[in-house]
PDB file of C-alpha atoms in Angstrom:
ATOM      1  CA  MET A 186      80.516 108.829  64.548  1.00  0.00           C
ATOM      2  CA  LYS A 187      81.565 107.523  61.262  1.00  0.00           C
ATOM      3  CA  LYS A 188      85.100 107.050  60.377  1.00  0.00           C
ATOM      4  CA  GLY A 189      86.605 109.907  58.748  1.00  0.00           C
ATOM      5  CA  TYR A 190      84.980 112.823  60.548  1.00  0.00           C
ATOM      6  CA  PRO A 191      87.382 115.410  61.635  1.00  0.00           C
ATOM      7  CA  LEU A 192      88.780 115.406  65.338  1.00  0.00           C
ATOM      8  CA  ALA A 193      87.010 118.658  65.976  1.00  0.00           C
ATOM      9  CA  ALA A 194      83.701 117.200  65.068  1.00  0.00           C
ATOM     10  CA  ARG A 195      84.184 114.152  67.245  1.00  0.00           C
ATOM     11  CA  LEU A 196      85.404 115.975  70.400  1.00  0.00           C
ATOM     12  CA  GLY A 197      82.804 118.875  69.914  1.00  0.00           C
ATOM     13  CA  ALA A 198      79.870 116.363  69.598  1.00  0.00           C
ATOM     14  CA  VAL A 199      81.153 114.528  72.784  1.00  0.00           C
ATOM     15  CA  ILE A 200      81.425 117.913  74.749  1.00  0.00           C
ATOM     16  CA  LEU A 201      78.150 119.195  73.664  1.00  0.00           C
ATOM     17  CA  GLY A 202      76.355 115.920  74.461  1.00  0.00           C
ATOM     18  CA  PHE A 203      77.493 116.002  77.958  1.00  0.00           C
ATOM     19  CA  GLU A 204      76.806 119.766  78.306  1.00  0.00           C
ATOM     20  CA  SER A 205      73.088 119.203  77.161  1.00  0.00           C
ATOM     21  CA  ILE A 206      72.507 116.889  80.279  1.00  0.00           C
ATOM     22  CA  VAL A 207      74.062 119.601  82.614  1.00  0.00           C
ATOM     23  CA  MET A 208      71.998 122.226  80.918  1.00  0.00           C
ATOM     24  CA  LEU A 209      68.809 120.200  81.354  1.00  0.00           C
ATOM     25  CA  LEU A 210      69.694 119.517  85.047  1.00  0.00           C
ATOM     26  CA  GLY A 211      70.628 123.058  85.575  1.00  0.00           C
ATOM     27  CA  GLY A 212      67.221 124.062  84.306  1.00  0.00           C
ATOM     28  CA  LEU A 213      65.673 121.591  86.954  1.00  0.00           C
ATOM     29  CA  PHE A 214      67.957 122.997  89.648  1.00  0.00           C
ATOM     30  CA  ILE A 215      66.691 126.600  88.884  1.00  0.00           C
ATOM     31  CA  PHE A 216      63.122 125.619  88.748  1.00  0.00           C
ATOM     32  CA  GLY A 217      63.484 123.544  92.044  1.00  0.00           C
ATOM     33  CA  MET A 218      65.327 126.119  93.935  1.00  0.00           C
ATOM     34  CA  LYS A 219      63.304 129.090  92.497  1.00  0.00           C
ATOM     35  CA  ALA A 220      66.535 130.704  91.776  1.00  0.00           C
ATOM     36  CA  THR A 221      65.455 132.987  89.221  1.00  0.00           C
ATOM     37  CA  PRO A 222      65.884 136.845  89.448  1.00  0.00           C
ATOM     38  CA  ALA A 223      62.715 138.780  90.582  1.00  0.00           C
ATOM     39  CA  GLY A 224      60.065 138.994  87.969  1.00  0.00           C
ATOM     40  CA  ILE A 225      60.832 135.925  86.269  1.00  0.00           C
ATOM     41  CA  GLU A 226      58.669 132.710  86.930  1.00  0.00           C
ATOM     42  CA  PRO A 227      60.820 129.654  88.101  1.00  0.00           C
ATOM     43  CA  TRP A 228      59.375 127.518  85.359  1.00  0.00           C
ATOM     44  CA  TRP A 229      61.222 129.343  82.828  1.00  0.00           C
ATOM     45  CA  GLY A 230      64.383 127.603  84.094  1.00  0.00           C
ATOM     46  CA  ILE A 231      63.035 124.226  83.007  1.00  0.00           C
ATOM     47  CA  VAL A 232      62.248 125.888  79.656  1.00  0.00           C
ATOM     48  CA  ALA A 233      65.565 127.373  79.182  1.00  0.00           C
ATOM     49  CA  GLY A 234      67.376 124.260  80.170  1.00  0.00           C
ATOM     50  CA  GLY A 235      65.097 122.170  77.816  1.00  0.00           C
ATOM     51  CA  VAL A 236      65.743 124.379  74.990  1.00  0.00           C
ATOM     52  CA  MET A 237      69.433 124.680  75.509  1.00  0.00           C
ATOM     53  CA  ALA A 238      69.719 120.857  75.831  1.00  0.00           C
ATOM     54  CA  VAL A 239      67.843 120.228  72.575  1.00  0.00           C
ATOM     55  CA  LEU A 240      69.822 123.013  70.690  1.00  0.00           C
ATOM     56  CA  MET A 241      73.180 121.343  72.229  1.00  0.00           C
ATOM     57  CA  ILE A 242      71.993 118.075  70.791  1.00  0.00           C
ATOM     58  CA  VAL A 243      70.971 119.466  67.495  1.00  0.00           C
ATOM     59  CA  VAL A 244      74.434 121.440  67.148  1.00  0.00           C
ATOM     60  CA  ALA A 245      76.333 118.241  68.229  1.00  0.00           C
ATOM     61  CA  GLY A 246      74.950 116.360  65.201  1.00  0.00           C
ATOM     62  CA  MET A 247      75.971 119.414  62.978  1.00  0.00           C
ATOM     63  CA  CYS A 248      79.560 119.599  64.282  1.00  0.00           C
ATOM     64  CA  ARG A 249      81.014 117.702  61.309  1.00  0.00           C
ATOM     65  CA  PHE A 250      80.087 121.085  59.359  1.00  0.00           C
ATOM     66  CA  GLN A 251      81.910 124.469  60.019  1.00  0.00           C
ATOM     67  CA  VAL A 252      78.481 125.900  60.857  1.00  0.00           C
ATOM     68  CA  GLY A 253      78.271 123.386  63.699  1.00  0.00           C
ATOM     69  CA  ILE A 254      81.547 124.417  65.191  1.00  0.00           C
ATOM     70  CA  ILE A 255      80.511 128.058  64.911  1.00  0.00           C
ATOM     71  CA  ALA A 256      77.166 127.245  66.389  1.00  0.00           C
ATOM     72  CA  GLY A 257      78.953 125.375  69.267  1.00  0.00           C
ATOM     73  CA  TRP A 258      81.024 128.753  70.029  1.00  0.00           C
ATOM     74  CA  ILE A 259      77.644 130.579  70.084  1.00  0.00           C
ATOM     75  CA  LEU A 260      76.099 128.262  72.555  1.00  0.00           C
ATOM     76  CA  GLN A 261      79.211 128.446  74.759  1.00  0.00           C
ATOM     77  CA  PHE A 262      78.619 132.234  74.742  1.00  0.00           C
ATOM     78  CA  VAL A 263      74.982 131.755  75.589  1.00  0.00           C
ATOM     79  CA  VAL A 264      75.659 129.468  78.569  1.00  0.00           C
ATOM     80  CA  LEU A 265      78.022 132.389  79.813  1.00  0.00           C
ATOM     81  CA  ALA A 266      75.334 134.861  79.246  1.00  0.00           C
ATOM     82  CA  GLY A 267      73.173 132.720  81.722  1.00  0.00           C
ATOM     83  CA  ALA A 268      75.476 133.576  84.431  1.00  0.00           C
ATOM     84  CA  PHE A 269      73.747 136.971  84.368  1.00  0.00           C
ATOM     85  CA  LEU A 270      70.612 135.086  85.537  1.00  0.00           C
ATOM     86  CA  ASN A 271      72.171 132.673  87.828  1.00  0.00           C
ATOM     87  CA  LEU A 272      75.649 132.822  89.099  1.00  0.00           C
ATOM     88  CA  ALA A 273      76.045 129.033  89.002  1.00  0.00           C
ATOM     89  CA  PHE A 274      76.428 128.967  85.285  1.00  0.00           C
ATOM     90  CA  VAL A 275      79.858 130.716  85.539  1.00  0.00           C
ATOM     91  CA  ILE A 276      81.019 127.281  86.756  1.00  0.00           C
ATOM     92  CA  VAL A 277      79.275 125.460  83.793  1.00  0.00           C
ATOM     93  CA  ALA A 278      80.444 128.108  81.283  1.00  0.00           C
ATOM     94  CA  ALA A 279      84.029 127.797  82.632  1.00  0.00           C
ATOM     95  CA  VAL A 280      84.141 124.032  82.673  1.00  0.00           C
ATOM     96  CA  PHE A 281      82.413 123.200  79.336  1.00  0.00           C
ATOM     97  CA  GLY A 282      83.743 126.334  77.560  1.00  0.00           C
ATOM     98  CA  GLY A 283      87.166 125.586  78.531  1.00  0.00           C
ATOM     99  CA  MET A 284      86.865 122.085  77.303  1.00  0.00           C
ATOM    100  CA  TRP A 285      85.278 123.290  73.942  1.00  0.00           C
ATOM    101  CA  ALA A 286      88.175 125.934  73.392  1.00  0.00           C
ATOM    102  CA  TYR A 287      90.769 123.357  74.209  1.00  0.00           C
ATOM    103  CA  ALA A 288      89.230 120.768  72.005  1.00  0.00           C
ATOM    104  CA  MET A 289      88.682 123.213  69.150  1.00  0.00           C
ATOM    105  CA  ILE A 290      92.171 124.809  69.336  1.00  0.00           C
ATOM    106  CA  THR A 291      94.059 121.458  69.952  1.00  0.00           C
ATOM    107  CA  SER A 292      92.091 119.603  66.992  1.00  0.00           C
ATOM    108  CA  ALA A 293      92.946 122.378  64.518  1.00  0.00           C
ATOM    109  CA  ARG A 294      96.603 122.199  65.740  1.00  0.00           C
ATOM    110  CA  ILE A 295      96.889 118.516  65.181  1.00  0.00           C
ATOM    111  CA  ALA A 296      95.028 118.780  61.825  1.00  0.00           C
ATOM    112  CA  ARG A 297      97.598 121.209  60.749  1.00  0.00           C
ATOM    113  CA  GLN A 298     100.607 118.854  62.036  1.00  0.00           C
ATOM    114  CA  ALA A 299      99.239 115.769  60.695  1.00  0.00           C
ATOM    115  CA  PRO A 300      96.019 115.856  58.358  1.00  0.00           C
ATOM    116  CA  SER A 301      95.908 112.124  58.079  1.00  0.00           C
ATOM    117  CA  ALA A 302      95.674 111.861  61.905  1.00  0.00           C
ATOM    118  CA  ALA A 303      92.782 114.188  62.215  1.00  0.00           C
ATOM    119  CA  GLN A 304      90.769 112.865  59.345  1.00  0.00           C
ATOM    120  CA  ASN A 305      91.248 109.066  59.766  1.00  0.00           C
ATOM    121  CA  THR A 306      91.822 107.236  62.842  1.00  0.00           C
ATOM    122  CA  GLU A 307      92.546 103.450  62.981  1.00  0.00           C
ATOM    123  CA  GLY A 308      90.380 101.191  65.191  1.00  0.00           C
ATOM    124  CA  ASP A 309      87.013 103.126  65.323  1.00  0.00           C
TER     125      ASP A 309
END
């Protein structure tokens, strides 16, 4: 990312980037293990994982704007809602949702304490 982006944008983009990989692999897992509830075809696992991965990559690029941060929160809740379809997503939601919440809360605190440290970092 370019120099001067807020800390929340940098951290959010990294978290969503890695989470997109996990979502794609999670979709493949659901397809391969046929771990969908009765009445839902297993190939929907690949579709859902792929759509979530693409959405997370798009939102990672939007994190420098406030709408990107809000969309990131929404995606974290969508992952948590995926736990109703497969309980394994509780772990994904806990890990990445926890990292997302910590990054957003901590970066806001840092921005309040030292605005110049959150806006411009030397050595990037």
